[in-house]
Coordinates of C-alpha atoms in Angstrom, one line a residue:
M21 CA -6.5 58.3 34.9
Q22 CA -8.0 55.4 32.8
C23 CA -8.5 55.5 29.1
P24 CA -12.1 55.1 27.9
N25 CA -13.4 51.6 27.1
G26 CA -12.2 50.5 23.7
T27 CA -9.0 52.5 23.8
Y28 CA -5.5 51.9 25.2
V29 CA -2.1 53.4 25.8
R30 CA 0.9 51.3 24.7
D31 CA 3.0 50.1 27.6
G32 CA 0.7 51.9 30.0
K33 CA 2.7 55.1 29.5
G34 CA 0.4 58.1 28.7
S35 CA 0.2 61.7 29.9
S36 CA -3.1 62.8 28.4
H37 CA -6.3 61.5 26.9
L38 CA -4.7 62.2 23.4
D39 CA -2.4 59.2 24.1
C40 CA -5.4 56.8 24.2
K41 CA -5.6 55.0 20.9
D42 CA -8.5 52.9 19.5
C43 CA -8.1 49.1 20.2
P44 CA -7.2 47.1 17.1
D45 CA -9.5 44.8 15.1
G46 CA -10.6 41.6 16.7
T47 CA -10.8 43.0 20.2
N48 CA -13.7 43.6 22.5
K49 CA -14.0 47.4 22.5
T50 CA -16.8 47.5 25.2
L51 CA -14.3 46.6 27.9
F52 CA -11.5 48.4 29.7
A53 CA -8.2 47.7 28.1
G54 CA -5.9 47.6 31.1
Y55 CA -2.3 47.1 30.3
R56 CA -2.9 45.8 26.8
A57 CA -4.8 46.8 23.6
C58 CA -8.1 45.4 24.9
V59 CA -8.9 41.7 25.2
C60 CA -9.6 39.6 22.2
L61 CA -13.1 38.7 21.2
E62 CA -14.4 35.1 21.9
K63 CA -12.6 32.6 19.6
Y64 CA -9.9 35.2 18.6
A65 CA -6.2 35.2 19.4
R66 CA -3.1 37.4 19.0
T67 CA 0.7 37.2 18.9
D68 CA 1.2 40.8 20.0
R69 CA 0.0 42.2 23.3
F70 CA -0.8 45.5 21.6
G71 CA -1.6 44.1 18.2
P72 CA -4.8 42.9 16.5
C73 CA -6.5 39.6 17.2
Q74 CA -7.2 37.0 14.4
I75 CA -10.1 34.6 14.3
C76 CA -9.3 31.2 15.7
L77 CA -11.6 28.5 14.4
E78 CA -9.0 25.7 13.8
E79 CA -9.9 22.3 15.1
G80 CA -7.9 21.3 18.1
I81 CA -7.0 24.9 19.1
N82 CA -8.5 26.4 22.2
C83 CA -8.9 30.2 22.1
S84 CA -12.0 30.6 24.3
G85 CA -11.5 33.1 27.1
K86 CA -7.8 33.5 26.1
D87 CA -5.8 35.8 24.0
Y88 CA -3.5 33.1 22.8
R89 CA -3.7 29.7 21.1
S90 CA -3.4 26.6 23.2
L91 CA -3.8 22.9 22.5
K92 CA -6.9 20.8 23.1
R93 CA -6.8 17.3 24.5
G94 CA -6.7 14.6 21.8
F95 CA -4.6 16.7 19.4
Y96 CA -0.9 16.9 18.6
W97 CA 1.5 19.6 17.4
S98 CA 5.3 19.8 17.2
W99 CA 7.5 22.8 17.8
N100 CA 10.6 21.0 16.5
F101 CA 11.0 22.8 13.2
R102 CA 12.8 25.9 12.0
G103 CA 11.1 29.1 13.0
A104 CA 9.1 27.7 15.9
N105 CA 10.3 28.4 19.5
I106 CA 8.2 27.0 22.4
T107 CA 10.3 28.8 24.9
N108 CA 9.7 32.3 23.4
Y109 CA 6.0 31.5 23.0
R110 CA 5.7 30.4 26.6
E111 CA 7.3 33.6 27.7
F112 CA 4.9 35.6 25.5
V113 CA 1.9 33.8 27.1
K114 CA 3.2 34.4 30.6
N115 CA 3.5 38.1 29.7
L116 CA 0.0 38.2 28.2
K117 CA -1.5 36.8 31.3
S118 CA 0.1 39.5 33.5
E119 CA -2.4 42.3 34.4
N120 CA 0.1 44.7 36.0
E121 CA 2.2 47.4 34.6
L122 CA 5.4 45.4 34.8
I123 CA 5.1 44.3 31.1
G124 CA 8.7 43.4 30.4
S125 CA 10.2 42.7 26.9
N126 CA 8.2 39.6 25.8
T127 CA 5.2 41.5 24.5
N128 CA 5.0 39.7 21.2
Y129 CA 5.9 36.4 19.5
S130 CA 7.3 36.6 16.0
G131 CA 7.9 32.9 15.4
E132 CA 5.8 30.2 13.8
I133 CA 2.9 28.5 15.6
P134 CA 2.7 24.8 14.5
Q135 CA -0.2 23.1 12.7
V136 CA -2.4 20.9 14.8
F137 CA -3.2 17.2 13.9
P138 CA -5.8 14.9 15.5
C139 CA -4.4 11.9 17.3
P140 CA -5.6 8.6 15.9
R141 CA -6.8 7.7 19.4
A142 CA -7.7 10.8 21.3
T143 CA -7.0 9.4 24.8
N144 CA -3.3 8.9 23.9
C145 CA -2.6 12.7 23.6
N146 CA -2.8 14.7 26.8
K147 CA -2.1 18.4 27.4
S148 CA 0.8 19.8 29.4
R149 CA 0.1 21.8 32.5
D150 CA 0.1 25.1 30.5
D151 CA -1.8 23.5 27.5
L152 CA 1.1 24.4 25.2
E153 CA 2.7 21.0 24.6
V154 CA 1.7 17.4 24.2
Q155 CA 2.2 14.8 26.8
C156 CA 1.6 11.2 25.6
S157 CA -0.3 8.9 28.0
K158 CA 1.7 6.4 29.9
G159 CA 3.1 3.7 27.6
Y160 CA 2.9 5.8 24.4
K161 CA 5.5 7.9 22.6
G162 CA 6.4 9.2 19.1
W163 CA 4.5 11.1 16.5
L164 CA 0.8 11.5 17.3
C165 CA 1.6 9.3 20.4
S166 CA 1.1 6.2 18.2
K167 CA 4.1 4.1 19.3
C168 CA 4.6 2.0 22.4
E169 CA 7.3 2.8 24.9
K170 CA 9.8 0.2 26.1
N171 CA 8.3 -2.6 28.1
Y172 CA 4.9 -2.1 26.3
Y173 CA 3.5 -3.8 23.3
S174 CA 0.5 -3.1 21.0
V175 CA -2.9 -4.7 21.1
L176 CA -5.6 -3.1 18.9
N177 CA -3.4 0.0 18.8
Y178 CA -3.4 0.1 22.6
C179 CA -0.1 -0.1 24.4
V180 CA -0.3 -2.5 27.3
P181 CA 2.5 -3.5 29.7
C182 CA 4.6 -6.6 28.8
P183 CA 3.7 -9.6 31.0
E184 CA 6.1 -11.2 33.3
T185 CA 9.0 -13.2 31.9
A186 CA 7.5 -16.5 33.1
W187 CA 4.3 -15.8 31.3
L188 CA 6.2 -14.9 28.1
F189 CA 8.1 -18.2 28.1
T190 CA 4.8 -20.0 28.7
E191 CA 3.2 -18.2 25.8
L192 CA 6.2 -19.0 23.6
V193 CA 5.9 -22.7 24.4
A194 CA 2.1 -22.6 23.7
I195 CA 2.7 -20.9 20.4
S196 CA 5.3 -23.4 19.4
L197 CA 3.0 -26.3 20.4
F198 CA 0.2 -24.7 18.4
C199 CA 2.5 -24.5 15.3
V200 CA 3.5 -28.2 15.8
I201 CA -0.2 -29.2 16.0
A202 CA -1.0 -27.1 12.9
C203 CA 1.8 -28.8 11.0
I204 CA 0.7 -32.2 12.1
F205 CA -2.9 -31.4 11.2
L206 CA -1.8 -30.1 7.8
F207 CA 0.3 -33.2 7.1
R208 CA -2.6 -35.5 8.2
M209 CA -5.0 -33.6 5.9
C210 CA -2.7 -33.9 2.9
S211 CA -1.9 -37.6 3.7
V212 CA -5.5 -38.8 4.4
G213 CA -7.3 -36.4 2.0
Y214 CA -11.1 -36.2 1.9
D215 CA -13.0 -39.4 2.4
R216 CA -16.4 -39.1 0.7
S217 CA -17.5 -42.7 1.2
D218 CA -19.9 -41.7 4.0
T219 CA -22.9 -39.4 3.4
T220 CA -22.0 -37.7 6.7
P221 CA -18.9 -35.4 6.3
L222 CA -16.0 -36.5 8.4
L223 CA -14.8 -34.3 11.3
L224 CA -11.7 -33.3 9.3
N225 CA -13.8 -32.1 6.4
T226 CA -16.1 -30.2 8.6
I227 CA -13.3 -28.5 10.5
I228 CA -11.6 -27.4 7.3
S229 CA -14.8 -26.2 5.6
R230 CA -16.0 -24.2 8.5
G231 CA -12.5 -23.2 9.5
K232 CA -12.0 -21.4 6.2
I233 CA -15.2 -19.4 6.9
V234 CA -14.0 -18.4 10.4
L235 CA -10.5 -17.6 9.1
G236 CA -11.8 -15.4 6.2
F237 CA -14.1 -13.5 8.7
Y238 CA -11.4 -12.8 11.3
Q239 CA -8.7 -11.9 8.8
V240 CA -11.0 -9.1 7.6
V241 CA -12.2 -8.1 11.1
G242 CA -8.7 -8.2 12.5
E243 CA -7.7 -5.4 10.0
F244 CA -10.8 -3.5 11.0
F245 CA -10.1 -3.8 14.8
V246 CA -6.6 -2.4 14.4
S247 CA -7.9 0.6 12.3
M248 CA -10.9 1.5 14.4
H249 CA -9.9 4.4 16.5
N250 CA -13.4 5.5 17.5
I251 CA -14.1 2.4 19.5
N252 CA -13.0 2.3 23.1
W253 CA -11.5 -1.2 23.7
T254 CA -11.6 -1.3 27.5
M255 CA -8.9 -3.3 29.4
A256 CA -11.2 -6.3 29.9
L257 CA -11.8 -6.5 26.1
K258 CA -8.2 -6.2 25.0
F259 CA -7.7 -9.9 25.7
I260 CA -10.2 -10.4 22.9
G261 CA -7.8 -8.5 20.6
D262 CA -5.0 -11.0 21.4
F263 CA -7.5 -13.8 20.7
V264 CA -8.5 -12.4 17.3
S265 CA -4.8 -12.1 16.4
F266 CA -4.4 -15.8 16.9
I267 CA -7.6 -16.8 15.1
E268 CA -6.7 -14.8 12.0
L269 CA -3.3 -16.4 11.9
N270 CA -1.5 -13.2 11.2
I271 CA 2.0 -14.1 12.1
F272 CA 3.0 -10.4 12.2
R273 CA 0.6 -9.8 15.1
I274 CA 1.0 -13.1 16.9
I275 CA 4.8 -12.5 17.4
V276 CA 4.6 -8.9 18.7
R277 CA 5.7 -9.9 22.2
P278 CA 9.3 -10.7 21.4
K279 CA 9.6 -6.9 21.8
C280 CA 9.1 -7.7 25.5
F281 CA 12.2 -9.9 25.5
N282 CA 14.3 -7.3 23.7
E283 CA 13.5 -3.9 22.1
K284 CA 15.5 -4.8 19.0
L285 CA 13.2 -7.7 18.2
Q286 CA 10.3 -5.4 17.4
L287 CA 8.9 -5.8 13.9
N288 CA 8.3 -2.7 11.7
P289 CA 6.5 -2.6 8.3
K290 CA 9.8 -2.8 6.3
I291 CA 10.8 -6.1 8.1
E292 CA 7.2 -7.4 7.7
F293 CA 7.3 -6.6 4.0
M294 CA 10.6 -8.5 3.5
I295 CA 9.2 -11.5 5.5
G296 CA 6.0 -11.4 3.6
V297 CA 7.6 -11.3 0.1
A298 CA 10.2 -13.9 1.0
F299 CA 7.7 -16.4 2.5
P300 CA 6.2 -17.7 -0.8
I301 CA 9.6 -17.9 -2.3
I302 CA 11.1 -19.8 0.6
L303 CA 8.0 -22.1 0.7
M304 CA 8.3 -23.1 -2.9
F305 CA 12.1 -23.5 -2.7
S306 CA 11.8 -25.6 0.4
S307 CA 9.1 -27.8 -1.2
F308 CA 11.3 -28.3 -4.3
L309 CA 14.3 -29.2 -2.1
L310 CA 12.2 -31.5 0.1
Y311 CA 10.8 -33.2 -3.0
W312 CA 14.2 -34.3 -4.3
I313 CA 15.4 -35.3 -0.8
M314 CA 12.4 -37.5 -0.4
I315 CA 12.9 -39.0 -3.9
V316 CA 16.5 -39.8 -3.2
R317 CA 15.5 -41.3 0.2
Y318 CA 12.8 -43.4 -1.4
K319 CA 15.1 -44.7 -4.1
F320 CA 17.6 -45.7 -1.5
K321 CA 15.0 -47.3 0.7
R322 CA 13.4 -49.1 -2.3
N323 CA 16.7 -50.7 -3.3
L324 CA 17.0 -52.1 0.3
T325 CA 13.5 -53.3 0.8
H326 CA 12.5 -54.0 -2.8
A327 CA 9.3 -52.1 -2.4
S328 CA 6.6 -52.9 -5.0
E329 CA 5.5 -49.3 -5.6
S330 CA 7.3 -47.7 -8.5
V331 CA 9.2 -44.5 -8.3
N332 CA 6.9 -42.7 -10.7
V333 CA 3.9 -43.5 -8.6
Y334 CA 5.7 -42.3 -5.5
K335 CA 6.7 -39.1 -7.3
K336 CA 3.1 -38.5 -8.3
K337 CA 1.8 -38.9 -4.7
L338 CA 4.6 -36.8 -3.3
K339 CA 4.0 -34.0 -5.8
S340 CA 0.3 -34.0 -4.9
K341 CA 1.0 -33.8 -1.2
L342 CA 3.6 -31.0 -1.5
L343 CA 1.3 -29.1 -3.8
A344 CA -1.5 -29.4 -1.3
I345 CA 0.7 -28.1 1.5
Q346 CA 1.8 -25.2 -0.6
V347 CA -1.7 -24.2 -1.5
V348 CA -3.0 -24.4 2.0
M349 CA -0.1 -22.4 3.5
L350 CA -0.3 -19.7 0.8
F351 CA -4.1 -19.6 1.1
V352 CA -3.9 -19.1 4.9
T353 CA -1.2 -16.4 4.7
Y354 CA -2.5 -14.6 1.6
Q355 CA -4.4 -11.8 3.2
P356 CA -1.8 -10.9 5.9
I357 CA 0.9 -10.9 3.2
C358 CA -1.2 -8.6 1.0
T359 CA -1.6 -6.2 3.8
T360 CA 2.2 -6.0 4.3
I361 CA 2.6 -5.3 0.6
F362 CA -0.1 -2.6 0.6
Q363 CA 1.7 -0.9 3.6
M364 CA 4.6 -0.1 1.3
Y365 CA 2.6 1.7 -1.4
P366 CA 3.3 5.4 -1.9
R367 CA -0.4 6.0 -1.2
A368 CA 0.1 4.5 2.2
C369 CA 2.2 7.5 3.2
H370 CA 0.8 10.5 5.0
T371 CA 2.2 14.0 4.6
F372 CA 2.2 16.4 7.6
C373 CA 3.0 20.0 7.1
L374 CA 4.3 21.5 10.4
D375 CA 4.0 25.2 9.7
R376 CA 0.9 27.1 8.6
Q377 CA 2.4 28.1 5.3
N378 CA 2.8 24.4 4.4
T379 CA 6.5 24.9 3.5
I380 CA 8.0 22.5 6.1
C381 CA 6.5 19.1 5.5
M382 CA 7.4 15.5 6.2
T383 CA 5.9 12.3 4.7
L384 CA 5.6 9.3 7.1
L385 CA 4.4 5.8 6.6
R386 CA 0.9 5.4 7.9
S387 CA 1.5 2.1 9.5
D388 CA 4.6 3.3 11.4
Y389 CA 5.2 7.0 11.9
D390 CA 8.8 6.4 12.7
I391 CA 9.5 5.6 9.0
Y392 CA 10.1 8.4 6.5
C393 CA 8.7 7.6 3.0
K394 CA 11.5 9.5 1.2
D395 CA 13.7 6.5 2.1
L396 CA 11.3 3.9 0.7
K397 CA 11.6 4.2 -3.1
T398 CA 13.0 0.7 -3.4
Y399 CA 10.2 -0.7 -1.3
H400 CA 7.6 1.1 -3.4
I401 CA 8.9 -0.5 -6.6
S402 CA 9.1 -3.9 -4.9
A403 CA 5.5 -3.5 -3.6
Y404 CA 4.3 -3.0 -7.2
L405 CA 6.2 -6.0 -8.4
A406 CA 4.8 -8.1 -5.5
T407 CA 1.3 -7.0 -6.4
V408 CA 1.6 -8.3 -9.9
L409 CA 3.5 -11.5 -9.0
Y410 CA 1.7 -12.5 -5.9
I411 CA -1.5 -10.5 -5.1
I412 CA -2.7 -10.9 -8.7
G413 CA -0.7 -13.9 -9.7
F414 CA -1.7 -16.3 -6.9
P415 CA -5.5 -16.1 -7.5
V416 CA -5.0 -16.3 -11.2
V417 CA -2.8 -19.4 -10.9
L418 CA -5.4 -21.0 -8.6
F419 CA -8.2 -20.2 -11.0
L420 CA -6.3 -21.7 -14.0
L421 CA -5.5 -24.9 -12.0
L422 CA -9.1 -25.3 -10.8
R423 CA -10.4 -24.6 -14.3
N424 CA -8.3 -27.2 -15.9
K425 CA -9.3 -29.8 -13.3
A426 CA -13.0 -28.9 -13.6
K427 CA -12.7 -29.2 -17.4
G428 CA -11.0 -32.6 -17.0
I429 CA -13.8 -33.8 -14.8
L430 CA -16.5 -32.5 -17.1
S431 CA -14.8 -34.0 -20.2
H432 CA -15.3 -37.5 -18.6
G433 CA -19.0 -36.9 -18.0
S434 CA -21.8 -35.4 -20.0
P435 CA -20.8 -32.5 -22.2
G436 CA -21.8 -29.0 -21.0
P437 CA -20.4 -25.6 -20.5
L438 CA -17.9 -25.0 -17.7
F439 CA -20.0 -22.6 -15.8
A440 CA -23.3 -24.5 -16.4
T441 CA -25.8 -24.7 -13.5
D442 CA -28.3 -27.2 -14.9
Q443 CA -28.9 -30.1 -12.6
G444 CA -27.6 -32.7 -15.1
T445 CA -24.2 -31.2 -15.4
E446 CA -24.0 -30.6 -11.7
R447 CA -24.8 -34.2 -11.0
D448 CA -22.1 -35.4 -13.4
L449 CA -19.5 -33.1 -11.9
Q450 CA -20.5 -34.1 -8.4
S451 CA -20.4 -37.8 -9.2
H452 CA -17.0 -37.6 -10.7
M453 CA -15.6 -35.5 -7.8
D454 CA -17.1 -38.0 -5.3
D455 CA -16.0 -41.2 -7.2
S456 CA -12.7 -42.2 -5.5
S457 CA -12.1 -44.7 -8.3
S458 CA -12.4 -42.2 -11.1
Q459 CA -9.2 -41.5 -13.1
V460 CA -9.7 -37.8 -12.6
A461 CA -10.4 -37.9 -8.9
S462 CA -10.0 -34.5 -7.2
P463 CA -6.6 -33.9 -5.7
V464 CA -6.3 -32.8 -2.0
W465 CA -5.6 -29.2 -2.9
M466 CA -8.7 -29.0 -5.1
S467 CA -10.8 -30.6 -2.4
F468 CA -9.5 -28.1 0.1
L469 CA -10.6 -25.2 -2.1
C470 CA -13.9 -26.6 -3.4
E471 CA -15.1 -28.7 -0.4
N472 CA -17.5 -25.9 0.8
Y473 CA -19.2 -25.2 -2.6
K474 CA -21.6 -26.7 -5.0
P475 CA -19.8 -28.2 -8.1
Q476 CA -20.8 -25.5 -10.5
F477 CA -19.2 -22.9 -8.1
W478 CA -15.8 -24.5 -8.0
Y479 CA -14.2 -21.1 -8.6
W480 CA -15.9 -19.4 -5.6
E481 CA -12.9 -19.6 -3.3
I482 CA -11.1 -17.3 -5.7
I483 CA -13.9 -14.8 -5.2
E484 CA -13.4 -15.1 -1.5
L485 CA -9.7 -14.3 -1.8
T486 CA -10.5 -11.2 -3.8
R487 CA -13.2 -10.2 -1.3
K488 CA -10.8 -10.3 1.7
V489 CA -8.2 -8.2 -0.1
A490 CA -10.8 -5.7 -1.5
Q491 CA -12.3 -5.1 1.9
T492 CA -9.0 -4.3 3.6
V493 CA -6.9 -2.6 0.9
L494 CA -8.3 0.9 1.4
V495 CA -8.3 0.6 5.2
T496 CA -4.5 -0.1 5.0
L497 CA -3.9 2.7 2.4
L498 CA -6.1 5.5 3.6
G499 CA -7.5 4.6 7.0
W500 CA -11.1 5.0 8.2
E501 CA -10.8 8.8 8.4
H502 CA -10.9 9.0 4.6
K503 CA -14.5 9.1 3.2
L504 CA -13.5 7.0 0.1
T505 CA -12.5 4.1 2.4
V506 CA -15.9 4.1 4.1
L507 CA -17.9 4.5 0.8
V508 CA -16.0 1.8 -1.1
T509 CA -15.8 -0.7 1.8
I510 CA -19.5 -0.5 2.4
A511 CA -20.2 -1.0 -1.3
I512 CA -17.9 -4.0 -1.4
S513 CA -19.5 -5.5 1.7
V514 CA -23.0 -5.1 0.3
L515 CA -21.9 -6.5 -3.1
Y516 CA -20.5 -9.7 -1.7
L517 CA -23.4 -10.1 0.7
T518 CA -25.8 -9.8 -2.3
L519 CA -23.8 -12.3 -4.4
H520 CA -24.0 -14.9 -1.6
A521 CA -27.7 -14.3 -1.1
R522 CA -28.4 -14.5 -4.8
Y523 CA -26.4 -17.6 -5.8
M524 CA -26.2 -19.6 -2.5
P525 CA -22.9 -21.2 -3.6
M526 CA -22.3 -23.5 -0.5
K527 CA -23.5 -27.1 -0.3
S528 CA -24.2 -27.0 3.4
T529 CA -27.2 -25.0 4.6
F530 CA -25.5 -24.3 7.9
E531 CA -22.3 -23.1 6.2
Q532 CA -24.3 -20.9 3.9
R533 CA -26.0 -19.3 6.8
L534 CA -22.8 -19.0 8.7
Q535 CA -21.1 -17.2 5.8
M536 CA -24.1 -14.9 5.4
F537 CA -23.9 -14.0 9.1
S538 CA -20.2 -13.4 8.9
L539 CA -20.6 -11.1 5.9
T540 CA -23.4 -9.2 7.7
A541 CA -21.2 -8.9 10.8
I542 CA -18.4 -7.4 8.5
L543 CA -20.9 -4.9 7.2
A544 CA -21.9 -4.0 10.7
N545 CA -18.2 -3.4 11.5
V546 CA -17.8 -1.1 8.6
L547 CA -20.9 0.9 9.5
V548 CA -19.6 1.3 13.1
A549 CA -16.2 2.4 11.8
A550 CA -17.9 5.0 9.7
M551 CA -19.8 6.5 12.6
D552 CA -18.6 9.1 15.1
V553 CA -19.3 7.3 18.3
P554 CA -19.9 9.6 21.3
E555 CA -17.4 9.1 24.1
E556 CA -20.2 8.2 26.6
Y557 CA -21.3 5.3 24.4
G558 CA -17.7 4.0 23.7
D559 CA -17.8 1.2 26.3
G560 CA -21.2 0.0 25.3
M561 CA -20.3 0.0 21.6
S562 CA -17.1 -1.9 22.2
V563 CA -18.9 -4.6 24.2
A564 CA -21.5 -4.9 21.4
M565 CA -18.9 -5.2 18.7
I566 CA -16.9 -7.9 20.6
I567 CA -20.1 -9.9 21.2
L568 CA -21.0 -9.7 17.5
N569 CA -17.6 -10.7 16.3
V570 CA -17.1 -13.5 18.7
L571 CA -20.5 -15.0 17.9
V572 CA -19.1 -16.5 14.7
I573 CA -16.7 -18.8 16.4
I574 CA -19.2 -19.5 19.2
I575 CA -21.8 -20.6 16.5
V576 CA -19.3 -22.9 14.9
A577 CA -18.1 -24.4 18.2
G578 CA -21.7 -24.8 19.4
K579 CA -22.8 -26.5 16.2
Q580 CA -19.9 -28.9 16.3
L581 CA -19.7 -29.7 20.0
L582 CA -23.2 -29.5 21.3
L583 CA -25.5 -30.8 18.6
N584 CA -23.9 -34.2 18.1
P585 CA -21.2 -34.8 20.8
Y586 CA -21.2 -38.6 20.5
Y587 CA -20.5 -38.4 16.8
N588 CA -17.7 -35.9 17.4
I589 CA -16.1 -38.1 20.0
Q590 CA -16.1 -41.1 17.6
M591 CA -14.6 -39.0 14.8
I592 CA -11.9 -37.6 17.1
N593 CA -11.0 -41.2 18.2
Q594 CA -10.9 -42.3 14.6
Q595 CA -9.0 -39.5 12.9
V596 CA -6.9 -37.8 15.6
N597 CA -5.5 -40.9 17.4
V598 CA -2.2 -40.8 15.5
S599 CA -1.9 -37.0 15.8
A600 CA -2.6 -37.1 19.5
R601 CA 0.3 -39.6 20.1
Q602 CA 2.6 -37.3 18.0
I603 CA 1.5 -34.2 20.0
A604 CA 1.9 -36.1 23.3
G605 CA 5.5 -37.0 22.2
V606 CA 6.3 -33.4 21.5
W607 CA 4.8 -32.4 24.9
F608 CA 6.8 -35.0 26.8
V609 CA 10.0 -33.7 25.1
L610 CA 9.3 -30.2 26.1
R611 CA 8.3 -31.2 29.6
A612 CA 11.6 -33.2 30.0
L613 CA 13.6 -30.1 28.9
L614 CA 11.8 -27.9 31.4
D615 CA 12.3 -30.5 34.2
F616 CA 16.0 -30.9 33.4
S617 CA 16.4 -27.1 33.3
S618 CA 14.8 -26.7 36.7
V619 CA 17.2 -29.3 38.2
H620 CA 20.2 -28.0 36.4
P621 CA 19.7 -24.2 36.1
N622 CA 23.1 -23.6 34.6
S623 CA 22.8 -26.1 31.8
P624 CA 22.8 -24.9 28.2
S625 CA 19.3 -26.3 27.6
L626 CA 17.9 -23.5 29.9

């Protein structure tokens, strides 16, 4: 006979109605129990076939229509800790699904059920066939399915297959050629300087002025792109991610593909930190060493040729050139290096407690979940020192250098306060900065920093440096999922947009509007990152974001190439002629090596 609804007999072994017991709490007592203690209510689950059911409202857990906890797609849990046993739990679930009287011995699970964590990108985490384990999507592995497998590399936190070897070598040659061109361009800039004899800015000046705006925009947006997990970057748009990595000149993202040559060549945040901290030191030491090598070489050459230029004059010119190169290279790499330093902060670690009692926890580095923070005490201390010496020290040193130069220029003109904005002082400062015959003519490094701005805003590039760091620091430390990141980043974006609109610091109307557009685009990126974009709108939103962010470089290129092409051709012929011959020489050498290797495949040059 059957027990009445809402009652049950344990193990299905009863001999009278007195053996029928009331179903425990959390069960549906309006239904026939069968060979269990009734079924659980909706959104309830149990760990004992004949025990009570507990409410199950945890995000990422599915209890609907089941008596047990299973995992939802897009979430992650780990059974690899003391007290949890996926094999026993799977046997319990199998027993619970059985509706016959052959109950067996696995009627309960006494172990731990792990905590559930959302995956940074939901599509990376799939369910197993029985919904009890996580299966990372193809190309992904590791904690929260956040790492790339072998023969895959990361673009915008997507793992894409490594290209063919031939393409890798082609890309390596292209990157090397790009670095050579950049060095030649930098050398030319520091050698030629800024020619202000014409009222129309030279092509070199224009490229540098607008290039700084583009660089500042994409260095911030590049950090946003990597951290935006709610935007679906479709396969066709991942190419743009590679493109942005090149534009922002973040060397740590440009050189991710050596991992495709060999798995051991993969960079992690610890290696990036060491490279980032060492780069300014190596740069300054190399400049110092090069300075004395060039001095010794010049003295030897002067003794042979009896050059009329004195050693002191040559020293002064050489110091100015090397200082300009250092300032430009440190300026370009400042934001990426700051990011590598912030990644090593203790606050950049994320604690995960595997069990529900929060007794078994592990603390991992947010930027690489393969790294345990308990082993990073030395890196934490080094990150604090690097913050004082570099993140704070570099802008302070630049400000003091610019302030002394601006004071020197103003001291030769009409007296006035350093931050004065009246037209008389502005004209004096502008005339002295433009006068190539002045004894206090602007050095190249100062022109590089101040070229975009009106004379009274000589310090504005320091503000831009702080803006780039302020807009990305919390994204690196906390991620977009933290409400403080969204609130502070929106406030910073609005603040700097308001400052630019209020003071209009740039000389060129076009560059002022370009900067306003770039700041507005950054604010739009922040607002999109703060939204919970529905999955059905993911593709459309990603397309809109790409169009918005690529517009900046399209506007600059269109302005430069389309509005006055004849002028640009003339400037290119005048200023890049020497550089073109140098680049052509490098290309012919590379081509000769490739041709020789193809004819002699066993030669060492291959």
